[in-house]
Backbone as CSV, one residue per row, in Angstrom:
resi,resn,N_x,N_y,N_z,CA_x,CA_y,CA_z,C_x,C_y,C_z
1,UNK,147.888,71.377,84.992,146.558,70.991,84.556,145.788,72.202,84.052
2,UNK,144.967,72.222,83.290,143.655,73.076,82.954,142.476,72.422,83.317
3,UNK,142.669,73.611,84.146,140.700,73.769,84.924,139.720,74.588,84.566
4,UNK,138.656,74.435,84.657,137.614,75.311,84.469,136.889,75.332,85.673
5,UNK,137.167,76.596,86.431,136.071,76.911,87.430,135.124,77.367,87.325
6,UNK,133.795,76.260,87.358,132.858,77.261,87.186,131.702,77.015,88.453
7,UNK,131.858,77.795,89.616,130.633,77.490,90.972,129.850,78.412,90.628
8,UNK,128.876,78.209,91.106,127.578,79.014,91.429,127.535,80.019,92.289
9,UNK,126.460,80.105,93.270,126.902,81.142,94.216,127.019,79.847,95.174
10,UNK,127.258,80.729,96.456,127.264,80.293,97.699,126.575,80.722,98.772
11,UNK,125.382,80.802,98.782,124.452,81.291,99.023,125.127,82.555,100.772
12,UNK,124.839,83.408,100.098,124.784,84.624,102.005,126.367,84.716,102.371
13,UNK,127.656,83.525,101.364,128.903,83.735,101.601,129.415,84.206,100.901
14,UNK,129.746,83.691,99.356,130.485,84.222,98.538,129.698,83.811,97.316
15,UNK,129.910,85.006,96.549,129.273,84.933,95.713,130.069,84.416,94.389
16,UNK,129.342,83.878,93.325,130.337,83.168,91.821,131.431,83.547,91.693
17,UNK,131.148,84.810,91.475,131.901,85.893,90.778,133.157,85.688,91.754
18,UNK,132.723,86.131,92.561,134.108,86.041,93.979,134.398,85.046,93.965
19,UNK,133.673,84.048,93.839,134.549,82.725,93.973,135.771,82.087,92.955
20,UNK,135.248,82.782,91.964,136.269,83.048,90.871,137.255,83.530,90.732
21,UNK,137.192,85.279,91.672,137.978,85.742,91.602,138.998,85.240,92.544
22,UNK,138.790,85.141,94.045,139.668,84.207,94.824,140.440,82.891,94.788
23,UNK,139.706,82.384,94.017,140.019,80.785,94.043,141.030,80.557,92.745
24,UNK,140.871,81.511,91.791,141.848,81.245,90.260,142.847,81.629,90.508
25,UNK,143.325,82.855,91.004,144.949,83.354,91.514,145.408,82.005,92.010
26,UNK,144.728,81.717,93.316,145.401,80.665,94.036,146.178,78.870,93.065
27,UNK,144.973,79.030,92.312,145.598,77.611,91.228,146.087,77.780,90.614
28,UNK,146.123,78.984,89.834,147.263,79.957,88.791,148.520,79.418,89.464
29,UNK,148.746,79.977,90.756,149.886,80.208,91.691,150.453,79.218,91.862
30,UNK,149.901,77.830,91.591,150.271,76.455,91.409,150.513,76.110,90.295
31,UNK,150.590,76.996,89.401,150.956,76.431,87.905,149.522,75.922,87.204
32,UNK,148.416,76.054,87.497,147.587,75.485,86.712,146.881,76.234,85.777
33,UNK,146.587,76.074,84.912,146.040,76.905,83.456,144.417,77.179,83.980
34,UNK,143.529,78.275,84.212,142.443,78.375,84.838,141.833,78.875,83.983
35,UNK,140.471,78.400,84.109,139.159,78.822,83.017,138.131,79.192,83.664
36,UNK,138.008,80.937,84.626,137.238,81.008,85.049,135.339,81.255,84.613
37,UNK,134.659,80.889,84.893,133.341,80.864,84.255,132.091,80.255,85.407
38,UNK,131.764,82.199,85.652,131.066,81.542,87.104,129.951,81.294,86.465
39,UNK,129.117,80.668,87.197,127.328,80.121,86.971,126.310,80.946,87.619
40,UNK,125.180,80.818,87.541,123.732,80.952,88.228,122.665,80.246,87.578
41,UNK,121.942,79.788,88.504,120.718,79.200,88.071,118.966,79.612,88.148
42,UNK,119.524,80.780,88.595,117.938,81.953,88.312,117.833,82.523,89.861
43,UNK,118.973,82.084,90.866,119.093,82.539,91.936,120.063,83.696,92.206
44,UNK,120.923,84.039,93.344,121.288,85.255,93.565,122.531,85.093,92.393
45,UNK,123.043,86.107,92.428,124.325,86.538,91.767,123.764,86.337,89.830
46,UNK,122.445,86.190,89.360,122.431,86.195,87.780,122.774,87.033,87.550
47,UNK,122.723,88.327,88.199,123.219,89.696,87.235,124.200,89.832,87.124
48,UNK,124.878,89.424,88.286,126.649,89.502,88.215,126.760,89.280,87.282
49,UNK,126.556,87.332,87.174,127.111,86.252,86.068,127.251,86.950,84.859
50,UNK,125.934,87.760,84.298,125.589,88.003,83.426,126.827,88.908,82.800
51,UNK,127.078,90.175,83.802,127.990,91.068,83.319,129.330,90.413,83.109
52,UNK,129.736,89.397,84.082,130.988,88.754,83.948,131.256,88.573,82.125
53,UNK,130.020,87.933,82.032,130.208,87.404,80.869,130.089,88.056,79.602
54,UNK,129.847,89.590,79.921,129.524,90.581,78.941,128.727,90.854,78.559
55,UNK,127.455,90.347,79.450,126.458,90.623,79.382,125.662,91.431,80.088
56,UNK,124.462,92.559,79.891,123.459,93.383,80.798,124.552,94.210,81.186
57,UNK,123.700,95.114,82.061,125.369,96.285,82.822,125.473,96.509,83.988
58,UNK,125.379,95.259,84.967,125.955,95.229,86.106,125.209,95.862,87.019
59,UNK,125.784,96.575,87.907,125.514,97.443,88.741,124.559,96.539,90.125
60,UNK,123.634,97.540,91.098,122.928,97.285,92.031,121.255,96.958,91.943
61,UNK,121.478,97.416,90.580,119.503,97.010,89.820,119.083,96.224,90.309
62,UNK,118.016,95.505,90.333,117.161,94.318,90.315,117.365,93.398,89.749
63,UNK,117.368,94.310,87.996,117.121,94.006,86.627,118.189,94.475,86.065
64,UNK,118.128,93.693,84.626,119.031,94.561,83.242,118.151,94.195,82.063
65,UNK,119.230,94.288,81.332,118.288,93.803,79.974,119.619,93.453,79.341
66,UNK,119.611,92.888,78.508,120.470,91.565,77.895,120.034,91.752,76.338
67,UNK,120.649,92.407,75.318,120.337,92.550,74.243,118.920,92.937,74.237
68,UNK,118.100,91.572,73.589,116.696,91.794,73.743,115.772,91.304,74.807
69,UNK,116.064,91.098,75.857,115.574,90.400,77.240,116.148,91.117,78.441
70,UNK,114.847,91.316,79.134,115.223,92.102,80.630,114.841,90.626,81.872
71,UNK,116.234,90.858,82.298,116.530,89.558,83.502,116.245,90.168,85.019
72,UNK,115.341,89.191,85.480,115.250,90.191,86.808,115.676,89.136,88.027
73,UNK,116.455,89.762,88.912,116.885,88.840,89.827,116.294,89.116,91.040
74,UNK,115.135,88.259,91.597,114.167,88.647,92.472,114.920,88.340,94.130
75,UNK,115.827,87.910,93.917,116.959,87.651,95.062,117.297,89.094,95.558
76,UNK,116.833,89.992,94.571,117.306,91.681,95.084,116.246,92.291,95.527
77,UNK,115.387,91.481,95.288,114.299,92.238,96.387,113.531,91.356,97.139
78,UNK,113.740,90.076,97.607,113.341,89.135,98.197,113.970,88.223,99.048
79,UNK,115.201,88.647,98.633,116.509,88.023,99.462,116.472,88.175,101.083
80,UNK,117.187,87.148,102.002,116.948,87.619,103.380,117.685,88.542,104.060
81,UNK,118.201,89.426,103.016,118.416,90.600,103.674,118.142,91.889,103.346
82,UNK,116.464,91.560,102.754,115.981,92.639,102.281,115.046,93.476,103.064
83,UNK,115.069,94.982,102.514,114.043,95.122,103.902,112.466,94.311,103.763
84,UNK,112.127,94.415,104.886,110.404,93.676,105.001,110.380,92.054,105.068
85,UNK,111.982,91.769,105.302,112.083,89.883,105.063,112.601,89.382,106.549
86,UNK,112.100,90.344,107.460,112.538,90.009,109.246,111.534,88.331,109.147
87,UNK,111.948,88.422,110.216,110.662,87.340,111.065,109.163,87.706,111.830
88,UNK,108.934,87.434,111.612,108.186,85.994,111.306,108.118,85.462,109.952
89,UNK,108.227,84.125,109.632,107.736,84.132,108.267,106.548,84.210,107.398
90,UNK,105.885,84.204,107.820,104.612,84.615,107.593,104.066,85.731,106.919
91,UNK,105.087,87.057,108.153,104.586,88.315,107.576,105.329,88.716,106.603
92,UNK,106.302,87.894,105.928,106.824,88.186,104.491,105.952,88.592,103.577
93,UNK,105.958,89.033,102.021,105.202,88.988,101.211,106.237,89.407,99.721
94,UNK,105.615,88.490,98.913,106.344,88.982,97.340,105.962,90.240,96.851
95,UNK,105.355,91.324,97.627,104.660,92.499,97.009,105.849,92.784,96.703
96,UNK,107.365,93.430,96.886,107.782,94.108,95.983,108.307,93.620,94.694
97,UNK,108.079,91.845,94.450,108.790,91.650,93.120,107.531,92.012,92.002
98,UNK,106.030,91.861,92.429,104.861,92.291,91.689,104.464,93.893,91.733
99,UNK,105.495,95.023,92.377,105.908,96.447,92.472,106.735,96.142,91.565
100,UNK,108.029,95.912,91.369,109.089,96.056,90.356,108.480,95.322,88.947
101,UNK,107.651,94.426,88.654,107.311,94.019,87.429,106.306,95.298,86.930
102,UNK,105.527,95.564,87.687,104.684,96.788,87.021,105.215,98.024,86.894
103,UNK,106.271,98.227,87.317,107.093,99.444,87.160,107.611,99.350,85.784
104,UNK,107.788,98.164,85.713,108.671,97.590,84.590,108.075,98.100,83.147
105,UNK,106.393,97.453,83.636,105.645,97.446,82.581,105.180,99.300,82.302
106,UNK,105.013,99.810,83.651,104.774,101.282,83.350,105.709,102.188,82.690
107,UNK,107.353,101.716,83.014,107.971,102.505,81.949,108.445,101.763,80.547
108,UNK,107.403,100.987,80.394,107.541,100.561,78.810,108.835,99.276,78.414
109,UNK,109.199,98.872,79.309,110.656,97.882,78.830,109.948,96.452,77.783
110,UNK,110.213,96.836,76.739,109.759,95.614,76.097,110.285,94.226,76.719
111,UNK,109.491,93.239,76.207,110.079,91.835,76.649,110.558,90.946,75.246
112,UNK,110.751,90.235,75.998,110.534,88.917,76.978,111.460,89.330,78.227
113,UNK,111.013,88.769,79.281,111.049,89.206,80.734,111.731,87.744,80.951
114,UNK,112.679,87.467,81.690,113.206,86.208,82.353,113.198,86.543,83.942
115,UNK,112.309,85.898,84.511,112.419,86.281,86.089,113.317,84.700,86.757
116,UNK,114.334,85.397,87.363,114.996,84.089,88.566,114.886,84.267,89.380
117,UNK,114.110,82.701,90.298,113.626,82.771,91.035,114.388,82.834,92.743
118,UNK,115.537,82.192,92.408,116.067,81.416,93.724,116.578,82.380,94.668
119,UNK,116.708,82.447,95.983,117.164,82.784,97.054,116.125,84.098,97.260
120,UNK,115.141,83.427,97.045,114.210,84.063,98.243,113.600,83.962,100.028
121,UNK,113.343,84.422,100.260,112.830,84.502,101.640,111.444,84.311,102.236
122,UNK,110.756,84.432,100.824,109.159,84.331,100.947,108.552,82.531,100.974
123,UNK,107.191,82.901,101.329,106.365,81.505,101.347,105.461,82.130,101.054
124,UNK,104.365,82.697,100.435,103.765,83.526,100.349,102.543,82.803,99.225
125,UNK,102.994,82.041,98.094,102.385,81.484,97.291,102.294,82.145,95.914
126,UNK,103.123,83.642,96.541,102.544,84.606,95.264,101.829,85.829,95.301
127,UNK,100.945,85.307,96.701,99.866,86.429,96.706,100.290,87.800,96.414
128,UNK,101.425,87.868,97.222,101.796,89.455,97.419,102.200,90.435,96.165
129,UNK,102.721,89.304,95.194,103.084,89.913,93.856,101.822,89.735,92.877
130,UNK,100.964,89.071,93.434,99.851,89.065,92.281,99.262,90.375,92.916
131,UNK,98.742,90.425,93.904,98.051,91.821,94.970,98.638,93.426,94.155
132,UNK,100.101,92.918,94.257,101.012,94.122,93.929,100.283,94.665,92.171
133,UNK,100.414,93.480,91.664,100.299,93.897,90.245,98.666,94.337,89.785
134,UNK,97.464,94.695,90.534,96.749,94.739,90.279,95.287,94.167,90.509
135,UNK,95.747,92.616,90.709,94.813,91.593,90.943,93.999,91.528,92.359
136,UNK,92.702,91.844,92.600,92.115,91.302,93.823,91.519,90.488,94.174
137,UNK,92.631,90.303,95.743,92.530,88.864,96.590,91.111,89.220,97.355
138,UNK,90.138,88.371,97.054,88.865,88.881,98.040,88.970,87.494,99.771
139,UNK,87.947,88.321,100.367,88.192,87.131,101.259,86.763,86.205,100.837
140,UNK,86.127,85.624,102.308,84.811,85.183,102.164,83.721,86.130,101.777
141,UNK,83.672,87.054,102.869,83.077,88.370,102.619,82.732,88.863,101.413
142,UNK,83.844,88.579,100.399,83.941,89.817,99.712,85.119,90.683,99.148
143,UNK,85.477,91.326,100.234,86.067,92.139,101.264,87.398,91.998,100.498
144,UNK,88.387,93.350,99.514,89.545,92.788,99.177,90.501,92.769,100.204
145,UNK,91.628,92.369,100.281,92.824,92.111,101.385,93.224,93.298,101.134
146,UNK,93.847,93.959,102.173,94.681,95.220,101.690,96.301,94.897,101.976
147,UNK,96.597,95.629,101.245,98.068,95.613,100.682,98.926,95.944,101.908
148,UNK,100.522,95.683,102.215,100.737,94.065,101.488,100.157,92.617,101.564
149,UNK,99.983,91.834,101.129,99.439,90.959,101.483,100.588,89.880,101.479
150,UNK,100.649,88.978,102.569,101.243,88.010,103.183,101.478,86.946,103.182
151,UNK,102.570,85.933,103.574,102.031,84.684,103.705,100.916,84.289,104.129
152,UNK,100.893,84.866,105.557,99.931,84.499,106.580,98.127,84.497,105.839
153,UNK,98.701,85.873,104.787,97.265,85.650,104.143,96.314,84.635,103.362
154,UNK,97.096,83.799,103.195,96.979,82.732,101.963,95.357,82.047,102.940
155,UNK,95.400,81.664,104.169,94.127,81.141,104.755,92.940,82.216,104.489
156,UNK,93.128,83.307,104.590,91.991,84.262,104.912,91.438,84.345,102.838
157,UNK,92.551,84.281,101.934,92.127,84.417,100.172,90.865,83.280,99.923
158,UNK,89.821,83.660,98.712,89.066,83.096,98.773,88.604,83.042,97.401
159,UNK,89.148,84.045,96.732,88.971,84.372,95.544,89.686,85.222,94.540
160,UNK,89.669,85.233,93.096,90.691,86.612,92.985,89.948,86.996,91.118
161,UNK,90.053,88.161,91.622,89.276,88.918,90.063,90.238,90.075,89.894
162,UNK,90.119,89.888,88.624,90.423,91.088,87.392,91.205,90.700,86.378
163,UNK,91.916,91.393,85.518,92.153,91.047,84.387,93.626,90.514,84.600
164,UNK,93.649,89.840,83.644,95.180,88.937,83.715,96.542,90.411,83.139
165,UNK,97.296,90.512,84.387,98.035,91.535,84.549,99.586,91.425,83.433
166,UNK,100.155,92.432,83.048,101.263,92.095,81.768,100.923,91.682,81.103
167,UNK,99.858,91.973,80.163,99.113,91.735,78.769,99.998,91.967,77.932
168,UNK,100.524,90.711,77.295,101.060,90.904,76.008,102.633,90.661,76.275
169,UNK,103.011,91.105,77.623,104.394,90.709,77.832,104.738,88.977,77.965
170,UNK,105.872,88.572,77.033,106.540,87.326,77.658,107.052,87.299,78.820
171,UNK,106.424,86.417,78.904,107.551,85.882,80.904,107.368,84.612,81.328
172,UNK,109.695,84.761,80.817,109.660,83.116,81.745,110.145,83.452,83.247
173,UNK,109.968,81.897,83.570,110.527,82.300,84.728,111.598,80.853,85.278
174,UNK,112.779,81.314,85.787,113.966,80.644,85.710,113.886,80.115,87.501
175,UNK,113.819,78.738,87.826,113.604,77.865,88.920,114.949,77.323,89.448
176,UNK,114.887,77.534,90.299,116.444,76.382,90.753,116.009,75.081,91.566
177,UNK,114.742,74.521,91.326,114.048,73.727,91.987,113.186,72.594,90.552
178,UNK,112.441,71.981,91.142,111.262,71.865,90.270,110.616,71.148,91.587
179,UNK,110.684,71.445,92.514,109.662,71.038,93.866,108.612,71.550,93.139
180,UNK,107.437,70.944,93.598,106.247,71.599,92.735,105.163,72.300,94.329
181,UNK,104.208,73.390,93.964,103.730,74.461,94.647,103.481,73.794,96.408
182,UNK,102.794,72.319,96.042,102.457,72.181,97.456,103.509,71.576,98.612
183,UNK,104.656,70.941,97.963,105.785,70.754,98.891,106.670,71.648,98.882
184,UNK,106.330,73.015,98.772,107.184,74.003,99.123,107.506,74.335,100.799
185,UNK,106.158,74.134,101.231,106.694,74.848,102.891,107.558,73.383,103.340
186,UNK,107.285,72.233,103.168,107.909,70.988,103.964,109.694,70.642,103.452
187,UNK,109.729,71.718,102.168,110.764,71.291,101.298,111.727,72.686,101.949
188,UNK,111.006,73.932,101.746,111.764,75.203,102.277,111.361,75.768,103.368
189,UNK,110.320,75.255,104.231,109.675,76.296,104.742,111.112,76.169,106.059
190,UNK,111.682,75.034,106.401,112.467,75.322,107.461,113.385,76.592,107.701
191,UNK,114.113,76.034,106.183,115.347,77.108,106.403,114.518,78.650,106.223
192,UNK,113.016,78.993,105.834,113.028,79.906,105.881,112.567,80.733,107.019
193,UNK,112.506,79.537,107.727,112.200,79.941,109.370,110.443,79.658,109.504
194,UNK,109.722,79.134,108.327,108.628,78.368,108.877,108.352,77.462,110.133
195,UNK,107.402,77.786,111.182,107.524,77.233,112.258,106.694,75.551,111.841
196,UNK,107.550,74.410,112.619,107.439,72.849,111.735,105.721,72.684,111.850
197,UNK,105.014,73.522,112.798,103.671,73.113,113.267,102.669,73.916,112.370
198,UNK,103.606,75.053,111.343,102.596,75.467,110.004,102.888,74.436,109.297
199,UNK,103.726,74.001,108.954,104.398,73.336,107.691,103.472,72.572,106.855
200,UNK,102.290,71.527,107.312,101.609,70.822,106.885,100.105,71.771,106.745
201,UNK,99.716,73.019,107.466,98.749,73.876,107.519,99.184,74.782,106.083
202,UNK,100.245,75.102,105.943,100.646,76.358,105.146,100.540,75.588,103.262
203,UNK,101.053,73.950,103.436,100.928,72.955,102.530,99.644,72.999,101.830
204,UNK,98.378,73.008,102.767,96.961,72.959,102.808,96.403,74.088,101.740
205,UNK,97.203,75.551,102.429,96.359,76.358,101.945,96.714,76.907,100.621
206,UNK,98.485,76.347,100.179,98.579,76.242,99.204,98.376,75.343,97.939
207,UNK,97.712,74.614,98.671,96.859,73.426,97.418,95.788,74.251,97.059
208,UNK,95.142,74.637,98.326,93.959,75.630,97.939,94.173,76.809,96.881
209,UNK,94.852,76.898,97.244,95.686,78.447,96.628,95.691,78.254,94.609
210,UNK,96.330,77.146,94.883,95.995,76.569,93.502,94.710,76.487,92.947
211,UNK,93.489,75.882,93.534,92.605,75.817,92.886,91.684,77.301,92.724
212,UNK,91.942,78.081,93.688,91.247,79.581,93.371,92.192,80.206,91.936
213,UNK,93.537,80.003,92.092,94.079,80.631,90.816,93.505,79.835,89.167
214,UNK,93.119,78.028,89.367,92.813,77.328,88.451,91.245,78.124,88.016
215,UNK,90.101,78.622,89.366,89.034,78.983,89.068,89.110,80.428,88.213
216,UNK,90.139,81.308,88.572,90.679,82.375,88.135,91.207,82.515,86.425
217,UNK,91.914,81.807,86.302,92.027,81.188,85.165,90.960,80.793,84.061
218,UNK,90.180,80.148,84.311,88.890,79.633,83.688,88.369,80.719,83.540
219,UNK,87.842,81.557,84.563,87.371,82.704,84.159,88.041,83.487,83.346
220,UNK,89.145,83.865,83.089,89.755,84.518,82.347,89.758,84.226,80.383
221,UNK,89.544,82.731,80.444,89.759,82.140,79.355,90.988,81.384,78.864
222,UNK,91.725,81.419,80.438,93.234,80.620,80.427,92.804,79.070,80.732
223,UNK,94.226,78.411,79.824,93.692,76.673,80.286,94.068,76.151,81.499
224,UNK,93.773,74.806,81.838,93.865,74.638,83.244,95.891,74.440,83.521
225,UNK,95.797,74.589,84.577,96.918,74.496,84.725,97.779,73.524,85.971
226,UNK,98.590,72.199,85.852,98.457,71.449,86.599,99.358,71.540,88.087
227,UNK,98.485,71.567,89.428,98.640,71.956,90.285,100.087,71.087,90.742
228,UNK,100.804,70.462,90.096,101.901,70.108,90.498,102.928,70.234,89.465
229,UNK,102.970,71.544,88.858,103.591,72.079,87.785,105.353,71.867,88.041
230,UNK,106.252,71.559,87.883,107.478,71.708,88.305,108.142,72.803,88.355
231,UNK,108.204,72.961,89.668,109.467,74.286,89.708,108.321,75.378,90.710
232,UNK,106.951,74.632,90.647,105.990,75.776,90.912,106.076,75.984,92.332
233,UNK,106.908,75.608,93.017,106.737,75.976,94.378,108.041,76.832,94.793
234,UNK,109.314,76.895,93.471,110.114,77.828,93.794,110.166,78.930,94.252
235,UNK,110.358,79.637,95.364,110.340,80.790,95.937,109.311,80.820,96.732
236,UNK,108.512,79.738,97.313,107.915,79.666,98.411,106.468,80.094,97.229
237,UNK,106.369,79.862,96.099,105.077,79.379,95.283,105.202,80.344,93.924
238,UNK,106.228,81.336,94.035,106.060,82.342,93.040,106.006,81.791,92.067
239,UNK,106.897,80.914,91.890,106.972,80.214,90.416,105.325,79.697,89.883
240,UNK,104.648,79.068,90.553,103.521,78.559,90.186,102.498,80.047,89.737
241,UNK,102.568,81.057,90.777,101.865,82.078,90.648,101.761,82.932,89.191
242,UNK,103.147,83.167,89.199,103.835,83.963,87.947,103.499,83.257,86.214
243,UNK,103.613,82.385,86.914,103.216,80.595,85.568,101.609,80.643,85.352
244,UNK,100.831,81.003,86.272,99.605,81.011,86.624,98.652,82.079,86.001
245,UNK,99.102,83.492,86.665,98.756,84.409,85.939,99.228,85.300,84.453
246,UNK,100.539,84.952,84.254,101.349,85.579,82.912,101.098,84.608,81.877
247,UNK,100.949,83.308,82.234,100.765,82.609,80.923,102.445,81.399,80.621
248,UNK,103.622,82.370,81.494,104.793,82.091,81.328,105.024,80.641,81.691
249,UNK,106.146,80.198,80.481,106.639,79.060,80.898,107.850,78.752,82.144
250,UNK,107.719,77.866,83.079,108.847,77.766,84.090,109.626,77.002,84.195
251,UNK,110.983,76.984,83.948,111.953,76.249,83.211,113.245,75.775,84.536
252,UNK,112.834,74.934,85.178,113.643,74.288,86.136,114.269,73.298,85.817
């Protein structure tokens, strides 16, 4: 027979690539004609995929760049075995994928930017990568949050000012979901070790969460944007966030 293998990852076991490489000898070895061709869907292993396929240049990066597009696989710095992604879940935060985008932007990498989202560890809504990139989270007070900022923070945010951050850069952003922002904790929050008695609290404050970024927006001169966007709750809300403040389309 001729097959075409093509899996995805396997999330924390084996990855595409490996799965490819293991699994084709073995059907070879049976006589079967093999077409290996691993996948990703904006979750861990895109960079691999990418190089498999002759594309970007591999390695331990984050990121590559792909002819004219830099792919960033936020699974490399958000993944659960990254540092700052212990337990509790709460005290997670996306600050370093909104550190690695402005790095991005400080040493000049033209775009279009493709961010994938999947196999993260966060619930966060975003905050931490919007915080990261510039933007301040005020509370009631006033008072900005100081860095990093958290899941846990999402109750204490109240507001958020300054200028809409990556001016001028494209950015999509690649979903392995289309759960949309507010059934993220009830949809992921388990496996990410959300305790079941936030689940419907953490739901709350990310509805909220939405409408300070919608007021944010307006002010800016951005259009509204609908709080049950698809895909927007990928990565425990990044997707909605990233969609929110860049302008970017999110393609789940």
């Amino acid at each position: 027979m001729r097959l075409v293998l093509a899996p995805d990852s396997y999330g924390g076991f084996l990855s595409a690539v490996a799965a490819c490489t293991w699994v084709g000898p073995r059907l070879e070895a049976r006589g079967h004609q093999v077409v290996r061709h691993p996948m990703a869907d904006g979750g861990e292993g895109i960079l691999d995929v990418l190089a498999w396929h002759g594309g970007g240049t591999g390695g331990h990066e984050p990121w590559s760049r792909l002819d004219d597009i830099v792919v960033i696989e936020t699974a490399r710095v958000l993944g659960f075995s990254c540092p700052g992604m212990g337990d509790p879940c709460l005290d997670r935060s996306s600050h370093a994928l909104g550190r690695l985008l402005l790095e991005l932007e400080e040493a000049g990498e033209p775009g279009p930017w493709v961010v994938g989202l999947g196999g993260t560890a966060t619930m966060d809504g975003g905050i931490g990568a919007l915080a990261a990139l510039g933007l301040a989270l005020l509370d009631a007070d006033g008072r900005r949050l100081a860095l990093p900022v958290s899941g846990g923070d999402l109750e204490r945010v109240q507001r958020i000012a300054g200028e809409p951050p990556l001016a001028g850069t494209v950015v999509s952003v690649l979903a392995d979901v289309r759960t949309p922002l507010e059934d993220a904790p009830a949809k992921f929050g388990p496996q990410k070790g959300l305790p079941a008695n936030r689940i419907h609290r953490q739901a709350a404050f990310l509805r909220r969460w939405a409408r300070i970024l919608g007021a944010w927006r307006e002010e800016v001169g951005f259009p509204p944007l609908a709080p049950d966007l698809p895909g927007g709750g990928a990565a425990g809300g990044l997707g909605y966030a990233l969609a929110a403040v860049t302008g970017g389309a999110v393609r789940a």
